[in-house]
Amino acid sequence: MKKQVLLWLLSGVLFLNACQNNTIHNETASMTFTISEKPFGQINGDTITQYTITNPQGMQVSIINYGGTVTNLLVPGRDHELGDVVLGFDSLSGYLQKANPYFGCLVGRYGNRIAKGKFILDGQAYQLTLNDHGNTLHGGVQGLDKVIWQASKPAGDSSLKLTYTSKDGDQGFPGNLVIEVVYTLSSDNALQIAYSATTDKATPVNLTNHCYFNLSAGKQNTILDHEVMLQAEKFTAVDSLLIPTGQLPDVKGTPMDFTTPKKIGAELAAVKGGYDHNWVLKRKGKDLEKIATAYDASSGRFMEVFTTEPGLQFYTGNFLDGTLKGKQQQKYQQHAGFCMETQHFPDAPNQPSFPNTIVKPGESYRSLTYYRFSVK
Ligand code: GLA
């Protein structure tokens, strides 16, 4: 009896303590999934809404319908304390600023680069808007990260569905592209992102998400001590503007080798500019497969990445320079976070040997990725 009372008291103290640290939310007590919403600012009279899904374990994801952006991802650490493992801003103005380096957003129509924003499809030349040293990055000047998505809540309270129609000619891309992205939290602490799209004209499609992870939840200023594994024996070699040369060198014996877990910082200095490359995933087939992991020993948080995609852009926040004021006034310095952007290869529309990215009328583009969290 005495023991029970002690345990009860102890759990009460822990709960209060966690509340004071603002690391636990009321929804945590819920044994089911919940989804809540609140206004997150306005763009030209349109209200932007922030949706928060909570799973029975208390894990939470918050998403705004501007850019389909993941603003917060609260995941337990070894000590059971929830911590926010993605970089971002506290308010909409942060996300709207020009310097926002694609924090947490959906990326498309074509994630990564298309050389000179040009490609030829069915004999016709297309010119996209240019936004990266004369090339097209992440879908052009106004990509899917900078538009307002239509949000709806499918049954079950564990998902948020976002839809957007990118009109024929948007950023220079052919075809009306109807896009649907469903974010789902699972009860085993995974954030799943399911992408689908259909078109009325042949067009390249390469959708992804641009979360910057720091599994220490801000306790470590950089991710250089995180240990990463990438299931890839090759990567797409790039020129000085990060455009693929078409070559797929072996990672073996180079700083690009993450086939066994290695600290991100171990050999980063030997890679000019830091890691910002597409790894060619070693896959068994086209089904969902685990292809990457990341581990932060300080918090115990472990992330596993599963995808149906053939490539992964592993980017180590090289362009962050401490000038952005992020959540709770954090200054995000270089390497404050890393991205694992599951994708088809950059510039595939101009590289016939790369896996196909052209979607035709009557076909359905489908892609599935999930980031699963646990502790070690
Ligand atoms: C991608 C690119 C990087 C950089 C970031 C956004 O990951 O590969 O070069 O442009 O997006 O800052």
mmCIF file with all atom_site columns, C-alpha atoms in Angstrom, residues 64-270:
data_model
loop_
_atom_site.group_PDB
_atom_site.id
_atom_site.type_symbol
_atom_site.label_atom_id
_atom_site.label_alt_id
_atom_site.label_comp_id
_atom_site.label_asym_id
_atom_site.label_entity_id
_atom_site.label_seq_id
_atom_site.pdbx_PDB_ins_code
_atom_site.Cartn_x
_atom_site.Cartn_y
_atom_site.Cartn_z
_atom_site.occupancy
_atom_site.B_iso_or_equiv
_atom_site.pdbx_formal_charge
_atom_site.auth_seq_id
_atom_site.auth_comp_id
_atom_site.auth_asym_id
_atom_site.auth_atom_id
_atom_site.pdbx_PDB_model_num
ATOM 1   C CA . ILE A 1 64  ? 0.174   24.686 -41.067 1.00 0.00 ? 64  ILE A CA 1
ATOM 2   C CA . ASN A 1 65  ? -1.688  24.836 -44.354 1.00 0.00 ? 65  ASN A CA 1
ATOM 3   C CA . TYR A 1 66  ? 0.815   27.423 -45.649 1.00 0.00 ? 66  TYR A CA 1
ATOM 4   C CA . GLY A 1 67  ? 3.313   25.255 -47.530 1.00 0.00 ? 67  GLY A CA 1
ATOM 5   C CA . GLY A 1 68  ? 1.966   22.172 -45.733 1.00 0.00 ? 68  GLY A CA 1
ATOM 6   C CA . THR A 1 69  ? 4.723   22.991 -43.267 1.00 0.00 ? 69  THR A CA 1
ATOM 7   C CA . VAL A 1 70  ? 5.563   20.871 -40.225 1.00 0.00 ? 70  VAL A CA 1
ATOM 8   C CA . THR A 1 71  ? 6.130   23.547 -37.584 1.00 0.00 ? 71  THR A CA 1
ATOM 9   C CA . ASN A 1 72  ? 6.639   21.307 -34.542 1.00 0.00 ? 72  ASN A CA 1
ATOM 10  C CA . LEU A 1 73  ? 7.323   17.649 -33.932 1.00 0.00 ? 73  LEU A CA 1
ATOM 11  C CA . LEU A 1 74  ? 7.321   16.652 -30.274 1.00 0.00 ? 74  LEU A CA 1
ATOM 12  C CA . VAL A 1 75  ? 8.984   13.323 -29.644 1.00 0.00 ? 75  VAL A CA 1
ATOM 13  C CA . PRO A 1 76  ? 9.960   11.678 -26.342 1.00 0.00 ? 76  PRO A CA 1
ATOM 14  C CA . GLY A 1 77  ? 13.600  11.245 -25.407 1.00 0.00 ? 77  GLY A CA 1
ATOM 15  C CA . ARG A 1 78  ? 15.240  8.644  -23.181 1.00 0.00 ? 78  ARG A CA 1
ATOM 16  C CA . ASP A 1 79  ? 13.971  10.511 -20.120 1.00 0.00 ? 79  ASP A CA 1
ATOM 17  C CA . HIS A 1 80  ? 10.392  10.446 -21.581 1.00 0.00 ? 80  HIS A CA 1
ATOM 18  C CA . GLU A 1 81  ? 10.487  14.221 -21.936 1.00 0.00 ? 81  GLU A CA 1
ATOM 19  C CA . LEU A 1 82  ? 8.904   15.482 -25.133 1.00 0.00 ? 82  LEU A CA 1
ATOM 20  C CA . GLY A 1 83  ? 11.219  17.651 -27.210 1.00 0.00 ? 83  GLY A CA 1
ATOM 21  C CA . ASP A 1 84  ? 10.667  19.502 -30.482 1.00 0.00 ? 84  ASP A CA 1
ATOM 22  C CA . VAL A 1 85  ? 12.966  17.824 -33.020 1.00 0.00 ? 85  VAL A CA 1
ATOM 23  C CA . VAL A 1 86  ? 12.415  20.146 -35.999 1.00 0.00 ? 86  VAL A CA 1
ATOM 24  C CA . LEU A 1 87  ? 13.729  23.640 -36.684 1.00 0.00 ? 87  LEU A CA 1
ATOM 25  C CA . GLY A 1 88  ? 11.221  26.367 -37.447 1.00 0.00 ? 88  GLY A CA 1
ATOM 26  C CA . PHE A 1 89  ? 9.663   29.625 -36.329 1.00 0.00 ? 89  PHE A CA 1
ATOM 27  C CA . ASP A 1 90  ? 7.160   30.632 -33.659 1.00 0.00 ? 90  ASP A CA 1
ATOM 28  C CA . SER A 1 91  ? 4.977   32.650 -36.011 1.00 0.00 ? 91  SER A CA 1
ATOM 29  C CA . LEU A 1 92  ? 3.815   32.845 -39.608 1.00 0.00 ? 92  LEU A CA 1
ATOM 30  C CA . SER A 1 93  ? 6.001   35.889 -40.343 1.00 0.00 ? 93  SER A CA 1
ATOM 31  C CA . GLY A 1 94  ? 9.051   33.674 -39.781 1.00 0.00 ? 94  GLY A CA 1
ATOM 32  C CA . TYR A 1 95  ? 7.887   31.250 -42.448 1.00 0.00 ? 95  TYR A CA 1
ATOM 33  C CA . LEU A 1 96  ? 6.973   34.075 -44.848 1.00 0.00 ? 96  LEU A CA 1
ATOM 34  C CA . GLN A 1 97  ? 10.395  35.748 -44.757 1.00 0.00 ? 97  GLN A CA 1
ATOM 35  C CA . LYS A 1 98  ? 12.513  35.425 -47.869 1.00 0.00 ? 98  LYS A CA 1
ATOM 36  C CA . ALA A 1 99  ? 15.361  33.894 -45.895 1.00 0.00 ? 99  ALA A CA 1
ATOM 37  C CA . ASN A 1 100 ? 13.232  30.941 -44.744 1.00 0.00 ? 100 ASN A CA 1
ATOM 38  C CA . PRO A 1 101 ? 15.388  27.999 -45.893 1.00 0.00 ? 101 PRO A CA 1
ATOM 39  C CA . TYR A 1 102 ? 12.418  25.698 -46.582 1.00 0.00 ? 102 TYR A CA 1
ATOM 40  C CA . PHE A 1 103 ? 11.925  24.824 -42.889 1.00 0.00 ? 103 PHE A CA 1
ATOM 41  C CA . GLY A 1 104 ? 9.539   21.842 -42.578 1.00 0.00 ? 104 GLY A CA 1
ATOM 42  C CA . CYS A 1 105 ? 7.624   22.505 -45.793 1.00 0.00 ? 105 CYS A CA 1
ATOM 43  C CA . LEU A 1 106 ? 6.320   20.380 -48.619 1.00 0.00 ? 106 LEU A CA 1
ATOM 44  C CA . VAL A 1 107 ? 8.513   20.706 -51.684 1.00 0.00 ? 107 VAL A CA 1
ATOM 45  C CA . GLY A 1 108 ? 7.431   20.505 -55.335 1.00 0.00 ? 108 GLY A CA 1
ATOM 46  C CA . ARG A 1 109 ? 6.474   20.252 -58.064 1.00 0.00 ? 109 ARG A CA 1
ATOM 47  C CA . TYR A 1 110 ? 10.077  19.128 -58.412 1.00 0.00 ? 110 TYR A CA 1
ATOM 48  C CA . GLY A 1 111 ? 12.154  18.775 -55.248 1.00 0.00 ? 111 GLY A CA 1
ATOM 49  C CA . ASN A 1 112 ? 15.858  19.565 -55.784 1.00 0.00 ? 112 ASN A CA 1
ATOM 50  C CA . ARG A 1 113 ? 17.376  21.067 -58.931 1.00 0.00 ? 113 ARG A CA 1
ATOM 51  C CA . ILE A 1 114 ? 16.578  21.155 -62.636 1.00 0.00 ? 114 ILE A CA 1
ATOM 52  C CA . ALA A 1 115 ? 19.539  22.468 -64.650 1.00 0.00 ? 115 ALA A CA 1
ATOM 53  C CA . LYS A 1 116 ? 18.858  25.936 -66.080 1.00 0.00 ? 116 LYS A CA 1
ATOM 54  C CA . GLY A 1 117 ? 15.160  25.239 -65.399 1.00 0.00 ? 117 GLY A CA 1
ATOM 55  C CA . LYS A 1 118 ? 14.902  23.608 -68.812 1.00 0.00 ? 118 LYS A CA 1
ATOM 56  C CA . PHE A 1 119 ? 13.730  20.255 -70.072 1.00 0.00 ? 119 PHE A CA 1
ATOM 57  C CA . ILE A 1 120 ? 12.284  18.790 -73.238 1.00 0.00 ? 120 ILE A CA 1
ATOM 58  C CA . LEU A 1 121 ? 9.214   16.586 -73.025 1.00 0.00 ? 121 LEU A CA 1
ATOM 59  C CA . ASP A 1 122 ? 7.459   14.971 -75.996 1.00 0.00 ? 122 ASP A CA 1
ATOM 60  C CA . GLY A 1 123 ? 9.431   17.263 -78.316 1.00 0.00 ? 123 GLY A CA 1
ATOM 61  C CA . GLN A 1 124 ? 8.422   20.443 -76.534 1.00 0.00 ? 124 GLN A CA 1
ATOM 62  C CA . ALA A 1 125 ? 10.874  22.655 -74.630 1.00 0.00 ? 125 ALA A CA 1
ATOM 63  C CA . TYR A 1 126 ? 9.825   24.003 -71.248 1.00 0.00 ? 126 TYR A CA 1
ATOM 64  C CA . GLN A 1 127 ? 11.357  26.854 -69.251 1.00 0.00 ? 127 GLN A CA 1
ATOM 65  C CA . LEU A 1 128 ? 10.760  26.978 -65.504 1.00 0.00 ? 128 LEU A CA 1
ATOM 66  C CA . THR A 1 129 ? 11.189  29.957 -63.187 1.00 0.00 ? 129 THR A CA 1
ATOM 67  C CA . LEU A 1 130 ? 14.798  30.224 -61.969 1.00 0.00 ? 130 LEU A CA 1
ATOM 68  C CA . ASN A 1 131 ? 15.651  30.713 -58.298 1.00 0.00 ? 131 ASN A CA 1
ATOM 69  C CA . ASP A 1 132 ? 19.062  29.150 -57.659 1.00 0.00 ? 132 ASP A CA 1
ATOM 70  C CA . HIS A 1 133 ? 22.080  30.523 -59.567 1.00 0.00 ? 133 HIS A CA 1
ATOM 71  C CA . GLY A 1 134 ? 20.340  30.185 -62.920 1.00 0.00 ? 134 GLY A CA 1
ATOM 72  C CA . ASN A 1 135 ? 18.789  26.814 -62.040 1.00 0.00 ? 135 ASN A CA 1
ATOM 73  C CA . THR A 1 136 ? 15.388  25.791 -60.655 1.00 0.00 ? 136 THR A CA 1
ATOM 74  C CA . LEU A 1 137 ? 15.366  24.647 -57.035 1.00 0.00 ? 137 LEU A CA 1
ATOM 75  C CA . HIS A 1 138 ? 12.407  23.027 -55.256 1.00 0.00 ? 138 HIS A CA 1
ATOM 76  C CA . GLY A 1 139 ? 9.820   23.815 -57.921 1.00 0.00 ? 139 GLY A CA 1
ATOM 77  C CA . GLY A 1 140 ? 10.807  27.388 -58.741 1.00 0.00 ? 140 GLY A CA 1
ATOM 78  C CA . VAL A 1 141 ? 10.127  30.880 -57.441 1.00 0.00 ? 141 VAL A CA 1
ATOM 79  C CA . GLN A 1 142 ? 6.745   29.995 -55.979 1.00 0.00 ? 142 GLN A CA 1
ATOM 80  C CA . GLY A 1 143 ? 6.899   26.310 -55.241 1.00 0.00 ? 143 GLY A CA 1
ATOM 81  C CA . LEU A 1 144 ? 4.427   24.254 -53.241 1.00 0.00 ? 144 LEU A CA 1
ATOM 82  C CA . ASP A 1 145 ? 6.147   25.460 -50.081 1.00 0.00 ? 145 ASP A CA 1
ATOM 83  C CA . LYS A 1 146 ? 4.774   28.969 -50.709 1.00 0.00 ? 146 LYS A CA 1
ATOM 84  C CA . VAL A 1 147 ? 1.119   28.239 -51.438 1.00 0.00 ? 147 VAL A CA 1
ATOM 85  C CA . ILE A 1 148 ? -1.946  27.776 -49.270 1.00 0.00 ? 148 ILE A CA 1
ATOM 86  C CA . TRP A 1 149 ? -3.181  24.192 -49.204 1.00 0.00 ? 149 TRP A CA 1
ATOM 87  C CA . GLN A 1 150 ? -6.753  23.072 -48.600 1.00 0.00 ? 150 GLN A CA 1
ATOM 88  C CA . ALA A 1 151 ? -6.873  21.102 -45.360 1.00 0.00 ? 151 ALA A CA 1
ATOM 89  C CA . SER A 1 152 ? -9.331  18.446 -44.278 1.00 0.00 ? 152 SER A CA 1
ATOM 90  C CA . LYS A 1 153 ? -9.434  15.913 -41.478 1.00 0.00 ? 153 LYS A CA 1
ATOM 91  C CA . PRO A 1 154 ? -10.077 12.356 -42.562 1.00 0.00 ? 154 PRO A CA 1
ATOM 92  C CA . ALA A 1 155 ? -11.822 10.083 -40.061 1.00 0.00 ? 155 ALA A CA 1
ATOM 93  C CA . GLY A 1 156 ? -9.783  8.767  -37.164 1.00 0.00 ? 156 GLY A CA 1
ATOM 94  C CA . ASP A 1 157 ? -8.138  11.954 -35.866 1.00 0.00 ? 157 ASP A CA 1
ATOM 95  C CA . SER A 1 158 ? -4.662  10.706 -36.723 1.00 0.00 ? 158 SER A CA 1
ATOM 96  C CA . SER A 1 159 ? -4.313  12.351 -40.163 1.00 0.00 ? 159 SER A CA 1
ATOM 97  C CA . LEU A 1 160 ? -4.404  15.672 -41.904 1.00 0.00 ? 160 LEU A CA 1
ATOM 98  C CA . LYS A 1 161 ? -5.104  15.743 -45.632 1.00 0.00 ? 161 LYS A CA 1
ATOM 99  C CA . LEU A 1 162 ? -3.789  18.641 -47.722 1.00 0.00 ? 162 LEU A CA 1
ATOM 100 C CA . THR A 1 163 ? -4.764  19.226 -51.336 1.00 0.00 ? 163 THR A CA 1
ATOM 101 C CA . TYR A 1 164 ? -3.604  21.722 -53.919 1.00 0.00 ? 164 TYR A CA 1
ATOM 102 C CA . THR A 1 165 ? -4.091  22.100 -57.654 1.00 0.00 ? 165 THR A CA 1
ATOM 103 C CA . SER A 1 166 ? -1.092  23.546 -59.425 1.00 0.00 ? 166 SER A CA 1
ATOM 104 C CA . LYS A 1 167 ? -2.404  25.027 -62.675 1.00 0.00 ? 167 LYS A CA 1
ATOM 105 C CA . ASP A 1 168 ? -1.106  24.238 -66.164 1.00 0.00 ? 168 ASP A CA 1
ATOM 106 C CA . GLY A 1 169 ? 1.925   26.515 -66.652 1.00 0.00 ? 169 GLY A CA 1
ATOM 107 C CA . ASP A 1 170 ? 2.531   27.098 -62.927 1.00 0.00 ? 170 ASP A CA 1
ATOM 108 C CA . GLN A 1 171 ? 6.262   27.979 -62.626 1.00 0.00 ? 171 GLN A CA 1
ATOM 109 C CA . GLY A 1 172 ? 6.523   26.778 -66.250 1.00 0.00 ? 172 GLY A CA 1
ATOM 110 C CA . PHE A 1 173 ? 5.439   23.165 -65.608 1.00 0.00 ? 173 PHE A CA 1
ATOM 111 C CA . PRO A 1 174 ? 2.939   21.601 -68.030 1.00 0.00 ? 174 PRO A CA 1
ATOM 112 C CA . GLY A 1 175 ? -0.421  20.202 -66.938 1.00 0.00 ? 175 GLY A CA 1
ATOM 113 C CA . ASN A 1 176 ? -2.915  20.806 -64.181 1.00 0.00 ? 176 ASN A CA 1
ATOM 114 C CA . LEU A 1 177 ? -1.435  18.817 -61.331 1.00 0.00 ? 177 LEU A CA 1
ATOM 115 C CA . VAL A 1 178 ? -3.841  17.760 -58.579 1.00 0.00 ? 178 VAL A CA 1
ATOM 116 C CA . ILE A 1 179 ? -1.781  16.989 -55.489 1.00 0.00 ? 179 ILE A CA 1
ATOM 117 C CA . GLU A 1 180 ? -2.780  15.320 -52.255 1.00 0.00 ? 180 GLU A CA 1
ATOM 118 C CA . VAL A 1 181 ? -0.547  14.922 -49.230 1.00 0.00 ? 181 VAL A CA 1
ATOM 119 C CA . VAL A 1 182 ? -1.668  13.054 -46.122 1.00 0.00 ? 182 VAL A CA 1
ATOM 120 C CA . TYR A 1 183 ? 0.263   13.464 -42.892 1.00 0.00 ? 183 TYR A CA 1
ATOM 121 C CA . THR A 1 184 ? -0.475  10.681 -40.378 1.00 0.00 ? 184 THR A CA 1
ATOM 122 C CA . LEU A 1 185 ? 0.811   9.969  -36.882 1.00 0.00 ? 185 LEU A CA 1
ATOM 123 C CA . SER A 1 186 ? 0.939   6.303  -35.969 1.00 0.00 ? 186 SER A CA 1
ATOM 124 C CA . SER A 1 187 ? 0.674   4.813  -32.516 1.00 0.00 ? 187 SER A CA 1
ATOM 125 C CA . ASP A 1 188 ? 4.298   3.623  -32.791 1.00 0.00 ? 188 ASP A CA 1
ATOM 126 C CA . ASN A 1 189 ? 5.573   7.204  -33.014 1.00 0.00 ? 189 ASN A CA 1
ATOM 127 C CA . ALA A 1 190 ? 5.987   7.551  -36.750 1.00 0.00 ? 190 ALA A CA 1
ATOM 128 C CA . LEU A 1 191 ? 5.144   10.553 -38.879 1.00 0.00 ? 191 LEU A CA 1
ATOM 129 C CA . GLN A 1 192 ? 3.981   9.245  -42.217 1.00 0.00 ? 192 GLN A CA 1
ATOM 130 C CA . ILE A 1 193 ? 3.749   11.391 -45.344 1.00 0.00 ? 193 ILE A CA 1
ATOM 131 C CA . ALA A 1 194 ? 1.792   9.962  -48.280 1.00 0.00 ? 194 ALA A CA 1
ATOM 132 C CA . TYR A 1 195 ? 1.973   11.918 -51.530 1.00 0.00 ? 195 TYR A CA 1
ATOM 133 C CA . SER A 1 196 ? -0.182  11.411 -54.613 1.00 0.00 ? 196 SER A CA 1
ATOM 134 C CA . ALA A 1 197 ? -0.810  13.406 -57.760 1.00 0.00 ? 197 ALA A CA 1
ATOM 135 C CA . THR A 1 198 ? -2.539  13.211 -61.125 1.00 0.00 ? 198 THR A CA 1
ATOM 136 C CA . THR A 1 199 ? -2.105  15.360 -64.216 1.00 0.00 ? 199 THR A CA 1
ATOM 137 C CA . ASP A 1 200 ? -3.818  16.128 -67.517 1.00 0.00 ? 200 ASP A CA 1
ATOM 138 C CA . LYS A 1 201 ? -0.496  16.558 -69.419 1.00 0.00 ? 201 LYS A CA 1
ATOM 139 C CA . ALA A 1 202 ? 2.802   14.698 -69.072 1.00 0.00 ? 202 ALA A CA 1
ATOM 140 C CA . THR A 1 203 ? 4.947   16.494 -66.485 1.00 0.00 ? 203 THR A CA 1
ATOM 141 C CA . PRO A 1 204 ? 7.872   15.847 -64.122 1.00 0.00 ? 204 PRO A CA 1
ATOM 142 C CA . VAL A 1 205 ? 6.875   15.320 -60.470 1.00 0.00 ? 205 VAL A CA 1
ATOM 143 C CA . ASN A 1 206 ? 9.158   14.904 -57.468 1.00 0.00 ? 206 ASN A CA 1
ATOM 144 C CA . LEU A 1 207 ? 7.537   15.698 -54.129 1.00 0.00 ? 207 LEU A CA 1
ATOM 145 C CA . THR A 1 208 ? 9.227   15.688 -50.741 1.00 0.00 ? 208 THR A CA 1
ATOM 146 C CA . ASN A 1 209 ? 9.312   17.275 -47.313 1.00 0.00 ? 209 ASN A CA 1
ATOM 147 C CA . HIS A 1 210 ? 12.015  19.585 -46.019 1.00 0.00 ? 210 HIS A CA 1
ATOM 148 C CA . CYS A 1 211 ? 12.066  19.071 -42.222 1.00 0.00 ? 211 CYS A CA 1
ATOM 149 C CA . TYR A 1 212 ? 15.336  20.043 -40.564 1.00 0.00 ? 212 TYR A CA 1
ATOM 150 C CA . PHE A 1 213 ? 15.840  17.593 -37.710 1.00 0.00 ? 213 PHE A CA 1
ATOM 151 C CA . ASN A 1 214 ? 17.844  18.083 -34.547 1.00 0.00 ? 214 ASN A CA 1
ATOM 152 C CA . LEU A 1 215 ? 17.052  15.062 -32.392 1.00 0.00 ? 215 LEU A CA 1
ATOM 153 C CA . SER A 1 216 ? 18.478  16.714 -29.270 1.00 0.00 ? 216 SER A CA 1
ATOM 154 C CA . ALA A 1 217 ? 15.521  19.130 -29.475 1.00 0.00 ? 217 ALA A CA 1
ATOM 155 C CA . GLY A 1 218 ? 17.738  22.188 -29.345 1.00 0.00 ? 218 GLY A CA 1
ATOM 156 C CA . LYS A 1 219 ? 20.013  20.979 -26.545 1.00 0.00 ? 219 LYS A CA 1
ATOM 157 C CA . GLN A 1 220 ? 22.863  20.568 -29.012 1.00 0.00 ? 220 GLN A CA 1
ATOM 158 C CA . ASN A 1 221 ? 23.531  23.576 -31.241 1.00 0.00 ? 221 ASN A CA 1
ATOM 159 C CA . THR A 1 222 ? 24.599  21.379 -34.130 1.00 0.00 ? 222 THR A CA 1
ATOM 160 C CA . ILE A 1 223 ? 23.865  17.902 -35.409 1.00 0.00 ? 223 ILE A CA 1
ATOM 161 C CA . LEU A 1 224 ? 27.546  17.075 -35.948 1.00 0.00 ? 224 LEU A CA 1
ATOM 162 C CA . ASP A 1 225 ? 27.488  14.460 -33.169 1.00 0.00 ? 225 ASP A CA 1
ATOM 163 C CA . HIS A 1 226 ? 24.372  12.697 -34.513 1.00 0.00 ? 226 HIS A CA 1
ATOM 164 C CA . GLU A 1 227 ? 25.169  9.276  -35.926 1.00 0.00 ? 227 GLU A CA 1
ATOM 165 C CA . VAL A 1 228 ? 23.735  8.643  -39.356 1.00 0.00 ? 228 VAL A CA 1
ATOM 166 C CA . MET A 1 229 ? 23.338  5.531  -41.496 1.00 0.00 ? 229 MET A CA 1
ATOM 167 C CA . LEU A 1 230 ? 22.388  5.763  -45.176 1.00 0.00 ? 230 LEU A CA 1
ATOM 168 C CA . GLN A 1 231 ? 21.656  2.557  -47.024 1.00 0.00 ? 231 GLN A CA 1
ATOM 169 C CA . ALA A 1 232 ? 23.436  3.636  -50.169 1.00 0.00 ? 232 ALA A CA 1
ATOM 170 C CA . GLU A 1 233 ? 26.584  2.562  -51.976 1.00 0.00 ? 233 GLU A CA 1
ATOM 171 C CA . LYS A 1 234 ? 26.475  5.345  -54.575 1.00 0.00 ? 234 LYS A CA 1
ATOM 172 C CA . PHE A 1 235 ? 25.555  9.011  -54.836 1.00 0.00 ? 235 PHE A CA 1
ATOM 173 C CA . THR A 1 236 ? 24.833  11.411 -57.668 1.00 0.00 ? 236 THR A CA 1
ATOM 174 C CA . ALA A 1 237 ? 28.009  13.436 -58.289 1.00 0.00 ? 237 ALA A CA 1
ATOM 175 C CA . VAL A 1 238 ? 27.334  17.158 -58.752 1.00 0.00 ? 238 VAL A CA 1
ATOM 176 C CA . ASP A 1 239 ? 29.091  20.234 -60.152 1.00 0.00 ? 239 ASP A CA 1
ATOM 177 C CA . SER A 1 240 ? 29.787  23.414 -58.179 1.00 0.00 ? 240 SER A CA 1
ATOM 178 C CA . LEU A 1 241 ? 26.101  24.470 -58.488 1.00 0.00 ? 241 LEU A CA 1
ATOM 179 C CA . LEU A 1 242 ? 24.928  21.075 -57.219 1.00 0.00 ? 242 LEU A CA 1
ATOM 180 C CA . ILE A 1 243 ? 23.709  19.954 -60.650 1.00 0.00 ? 243 ILE A CA 1
ATOM 181 C CA . PRO A 1 244 ? 24.292  16.222 -61.311 1.00 0.00 ? 244 PRO A CA 1
ATOM 182 C CA . THR A 1 245 ? 27.059  15.346 -63.733 1.00 0.00 ? 245 THR A CA 1
ATOM 183 C CA . GLY A 1 246 ? 25.356  12.006 -64.493 1.00 0.00 ? 246 GLY A CA 1
ATOM 184 C CA . GLN A 1 247 ? 28.074  10.027 -62.697 1.00 0.00 ? 247 GLN A CA 1
ATOM 185 C CA . LEU A 1 248 ? 27.220  7.753  -59.766 1.00 0.00 ? 248 LEU A CA 1
ATOM 186 C CA . PRO A 1 249 ? 30.456  7.276  -57.814 1.00 0.00 ? 249 PRO A CA 1
ATOM 187 C CA . ASP A 1 250 ? 30.870  4.632  -55.107 1.00 0.00 ? 250 ASP A CA 1
ATOM 188 C CA . VAL A 1 251 ? 30.800  5.903  -51.542 1.00 0.00 ? 251 VAL A CA 1
ATOM 189 C CA . LYS A 1 252 ? 33.257  3.247  -50.374 1.00 0.00 ? 252 LYS A CA 1
ATOM 190 C CA . GLY A 1 253 ? 36.411  4.709  -48.870 1.00 0.00 ? 253 GLY A CA 1
ATOM 191 C CA . THR A 1 254 ? 35.083  8.284  -49.108 1.00 0.00 ? 254 THR A CA 1
ATOM 192 C CA . PRO A 1 255 ? 33.461  10.702 -46.617 1.00 0.00 ? 255 PRO A CA 1
ATOM 193 C CA . MET A 1 256 ? 30.153  9.917  -48.392 1.00 0.00 ? 256 MET A CA 1
ATOM 194 C CA . ASP A 1 257 ? 30.157  6.418  -46.902 1.00 0.00 ? 257 ASP A CA 1
ATOM 195 C CA . PHE A 1 258 ? 27.397  6.106  -44.278 1.00 0.00 ? 258 PHE A CA 1
ATOM 196 C CA . THR A 1 259 ? 26.709  2.415  -44.864 1.00 0.00 ? 259 THR A CA 1
ATOM 197 C CA . THR A 1 260 ? 27.541  1.857  -41.200 1.00 0.00 ? 260 THR A CA 1
ATOM 198 C CA . PRO A 1 261 ? 26.491  4.506  -38.632 1.00 0.00 ? 261 PRO A CA 1
ATOM 199 C CA . LYS A 1 262 ? 28.948  7.395  -38.439 1.00 0.00 ? 262 LYS A CA 1
ATOM 200 C CA . LYS A 1 263 ? 28.932  10.791 -36.761 1.00 0.00 ? 263 LYS A CA 1
ATOM 201 C CA . ILE A 1 264 ? 27.857  13.451 -39.244 1.00 0.00 ? 264 ILE A CA 1
ATOM 202 C CA . GLY A 1 265 ? 30.844  15.578 -38.214 1.00 0.00 ? 265 GLY A CA 1
ATOM 203 C CA . ALA A 1 266 ? 33.388  12.772 -38.575 1.00 0.00 ? 266 ALA A CA 1
ATOM 204 C CA . GLU A 1 267 ? 34.372  13.580 -42.152 1.00 0.00 ? 267 GLU A CA 1
ATOM 205 C CA . LEU A 1 268 ? 32.166  16.528 -43.030 1.00 0.00 ? 268 LEU A CA 1
ATOM 206 C CA . ALA A 1 269 ? 35.116  18.931 -43.288 1.00 0.00 ? 269 ALA A CA 1
ATOM 207 C CA . ALA A 1 270 ? 36.462  16.877 -46.192 1.00 0.00 ? 270 ALA A CA 1
#
